[in-house]
C-alpha positions as a Python dict, from the first residue, in 0.01 Angstrom:
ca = {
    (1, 'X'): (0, 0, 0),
    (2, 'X'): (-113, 306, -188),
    (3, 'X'): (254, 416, -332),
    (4, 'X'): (609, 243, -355),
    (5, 'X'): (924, 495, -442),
    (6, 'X'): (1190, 246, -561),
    (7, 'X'): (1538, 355, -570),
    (8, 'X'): (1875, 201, -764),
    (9, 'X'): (2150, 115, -494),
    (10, 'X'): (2367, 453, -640),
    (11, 'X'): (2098, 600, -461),
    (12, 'X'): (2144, 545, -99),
    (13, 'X'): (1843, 525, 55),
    (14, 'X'): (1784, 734, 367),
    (15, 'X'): (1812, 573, 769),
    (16, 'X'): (1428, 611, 817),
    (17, 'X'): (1372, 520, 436),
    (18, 'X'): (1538, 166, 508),
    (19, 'X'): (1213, 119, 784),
    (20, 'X'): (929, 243, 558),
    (21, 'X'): (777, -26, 349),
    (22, 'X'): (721, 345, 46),
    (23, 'X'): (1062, 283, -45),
    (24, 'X'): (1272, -24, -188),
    (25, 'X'): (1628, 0, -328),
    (26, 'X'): (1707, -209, -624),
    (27, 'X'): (2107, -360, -597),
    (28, 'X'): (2364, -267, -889),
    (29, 'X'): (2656, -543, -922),
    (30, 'X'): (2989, -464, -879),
    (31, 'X'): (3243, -669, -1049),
    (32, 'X'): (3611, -639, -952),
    (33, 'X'): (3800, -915, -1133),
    (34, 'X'): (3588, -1206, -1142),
    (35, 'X'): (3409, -1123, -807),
    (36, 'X'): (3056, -1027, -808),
    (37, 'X'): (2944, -765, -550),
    (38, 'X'): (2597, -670, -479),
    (39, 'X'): (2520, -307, -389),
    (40, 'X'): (2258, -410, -129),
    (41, 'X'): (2267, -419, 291),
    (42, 'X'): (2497, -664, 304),
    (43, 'X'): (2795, -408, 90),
    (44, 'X'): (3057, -366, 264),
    (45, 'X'): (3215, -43, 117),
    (46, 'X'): (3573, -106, 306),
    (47, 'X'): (3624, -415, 175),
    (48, 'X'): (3479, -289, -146),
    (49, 'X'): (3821, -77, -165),
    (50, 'X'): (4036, -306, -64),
    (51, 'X'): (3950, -532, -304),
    (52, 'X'): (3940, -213, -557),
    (53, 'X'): (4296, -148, -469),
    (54, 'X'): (4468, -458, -474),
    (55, 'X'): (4322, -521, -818),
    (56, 'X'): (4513, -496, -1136),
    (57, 'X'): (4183, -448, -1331),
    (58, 'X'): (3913, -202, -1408),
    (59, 'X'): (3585, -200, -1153),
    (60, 'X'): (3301, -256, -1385),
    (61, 'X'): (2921, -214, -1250),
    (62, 'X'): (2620, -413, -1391),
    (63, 'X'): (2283, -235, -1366),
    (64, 'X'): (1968, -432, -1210),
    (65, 'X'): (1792, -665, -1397),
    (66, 'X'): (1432, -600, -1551),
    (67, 'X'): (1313, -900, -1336),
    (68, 'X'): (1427, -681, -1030),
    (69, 'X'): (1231, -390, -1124),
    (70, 'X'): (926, -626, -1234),
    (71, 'X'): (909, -804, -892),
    (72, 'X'): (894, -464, -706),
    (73, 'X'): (596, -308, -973),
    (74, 'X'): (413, -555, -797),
    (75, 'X'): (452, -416, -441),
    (76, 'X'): (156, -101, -477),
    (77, 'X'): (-63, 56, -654),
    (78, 'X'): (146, 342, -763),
    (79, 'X'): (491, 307, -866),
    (80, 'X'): (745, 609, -902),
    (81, 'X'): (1116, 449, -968),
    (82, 'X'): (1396, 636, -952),
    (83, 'X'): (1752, 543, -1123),
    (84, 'X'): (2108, 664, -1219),
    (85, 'X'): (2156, 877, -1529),
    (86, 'X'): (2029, 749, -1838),
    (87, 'X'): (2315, 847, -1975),
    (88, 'X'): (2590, 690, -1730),
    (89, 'X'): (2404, 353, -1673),
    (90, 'X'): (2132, 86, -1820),
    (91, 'X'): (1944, 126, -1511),
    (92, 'X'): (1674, 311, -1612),
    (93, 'X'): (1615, 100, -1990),
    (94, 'X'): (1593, -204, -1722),
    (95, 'X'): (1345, -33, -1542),
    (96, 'X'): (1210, 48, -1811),
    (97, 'X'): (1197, -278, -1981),
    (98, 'X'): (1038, -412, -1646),
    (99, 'X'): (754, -156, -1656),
    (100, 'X'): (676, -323, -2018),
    (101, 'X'): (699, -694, -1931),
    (102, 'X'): (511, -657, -1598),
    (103, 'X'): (226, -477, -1824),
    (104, 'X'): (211, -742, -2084),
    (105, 'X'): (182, -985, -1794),
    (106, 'X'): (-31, -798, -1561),
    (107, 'X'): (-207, -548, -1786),
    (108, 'X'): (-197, -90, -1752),
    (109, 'X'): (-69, 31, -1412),
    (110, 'X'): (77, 312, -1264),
    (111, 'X'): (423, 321, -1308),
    (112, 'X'): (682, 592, -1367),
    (113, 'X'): (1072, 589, -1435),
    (114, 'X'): (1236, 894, -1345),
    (115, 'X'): (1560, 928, -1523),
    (116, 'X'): (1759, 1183, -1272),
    (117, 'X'): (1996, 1297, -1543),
    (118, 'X'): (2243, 1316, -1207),
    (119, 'X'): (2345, 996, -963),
    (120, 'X'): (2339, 926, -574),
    (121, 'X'): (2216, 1250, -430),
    (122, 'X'): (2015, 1395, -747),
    (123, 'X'): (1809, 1092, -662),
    (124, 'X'): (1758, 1085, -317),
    (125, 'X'): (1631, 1454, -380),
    (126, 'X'): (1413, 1341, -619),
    (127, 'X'): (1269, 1013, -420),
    (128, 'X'): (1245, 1307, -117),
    (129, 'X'): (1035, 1531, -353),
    (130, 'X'): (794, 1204, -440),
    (131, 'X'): (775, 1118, -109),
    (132, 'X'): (660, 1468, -34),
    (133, 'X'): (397, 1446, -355),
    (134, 'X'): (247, 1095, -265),
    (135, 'X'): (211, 1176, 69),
    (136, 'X'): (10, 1414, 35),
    (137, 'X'): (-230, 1203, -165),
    (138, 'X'): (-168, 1398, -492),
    (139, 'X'): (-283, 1142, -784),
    (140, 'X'): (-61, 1000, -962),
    (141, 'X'): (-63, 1174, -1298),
    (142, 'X'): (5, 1511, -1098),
    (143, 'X'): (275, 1360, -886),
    (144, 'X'): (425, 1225, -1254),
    (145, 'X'): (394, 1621, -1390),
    (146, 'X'): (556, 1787, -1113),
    (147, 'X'): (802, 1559, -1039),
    (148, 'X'): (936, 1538, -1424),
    (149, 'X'): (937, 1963, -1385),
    (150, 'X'): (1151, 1942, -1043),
    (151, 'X'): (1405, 1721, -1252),
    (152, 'X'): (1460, 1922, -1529),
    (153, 'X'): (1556, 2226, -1282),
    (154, 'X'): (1818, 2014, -1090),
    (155, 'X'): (2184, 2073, -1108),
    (156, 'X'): (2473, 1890, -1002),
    (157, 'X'): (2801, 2053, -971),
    (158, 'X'): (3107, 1864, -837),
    (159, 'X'): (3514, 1976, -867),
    (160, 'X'): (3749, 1700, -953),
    (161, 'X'): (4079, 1698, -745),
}
């Protein structure tokens, strides 16, 4: 496979992305109480709530591993990854981190984190624009350029209750 767009599970990846072997979501953990819930196909978001609800503690989130990341670097020859804020998670420094091990393991390849400054939609907008790039059969360096310029012009807005 040519390219591989790998998404964090804040992203939700598309109905017709789920059947395309270009794109991979990486599972968050979830961790209400002492429960451990994986953000992956099997997440059931009711029960999620439920669970959210009846409990007298915070919801904490755990981002993916580096291993997680590493195991997916493995799947193409160019990699574009895609994660939650910098800023809000650890997502992208594990991604990160995986793009460094897999190199010292596996030597130079073409990897890129995004960091989407922005969560869930911000990157499904940004997977959609790499999609659109790699597609095309853009190299990667050039697909790396323009997608780091369509980041920096994105916005999110949003109006608390």
């Amino acid at each position: 496979m040519r390219y591989k767009i790998i998404i964090d599970s804040c992203g939700e990846l598309l109905d017709e992305w789920k059947k395309d072997e270009c794109f991979e979501s990486i599972p968050l953990t979830l961790m209400v109480g002492a429960e451990q819930i994986i953000d992956d196909e099997t997440f059931d978001q009711a029960d999620f709530l439920a669970k959210v609800a009846a409990s007298k503690e915070s919801v904490k989130s755990a981002c993916p591993a580096p291993e997680s990341y590493m195991e997916a670097y493995s799947k193409a020859d160019d990699i574009y990854v895609v994660t939650l804020s910098a800023e809000l998670s650890g997502s992208y420094n594990s991604a990160v981190l995986g793009k460094n091990l897999y190199e010292e393991e596996n030597g130079t390849k073409n990897i890129h984190v995004v960091n989407s400054r922005g969560a869930a939609t911000t990157q499904v907008l940004i997977a959609r624009k790499l999609n659109e790039y790699a597609s095309q059969g853009m190299p990667f360096e050039e697909v790396v350029d323009k997608i780091e310029e369509y980041t920096t012009s994105l916005r999110t807005y949003f109006v608390l209750e």
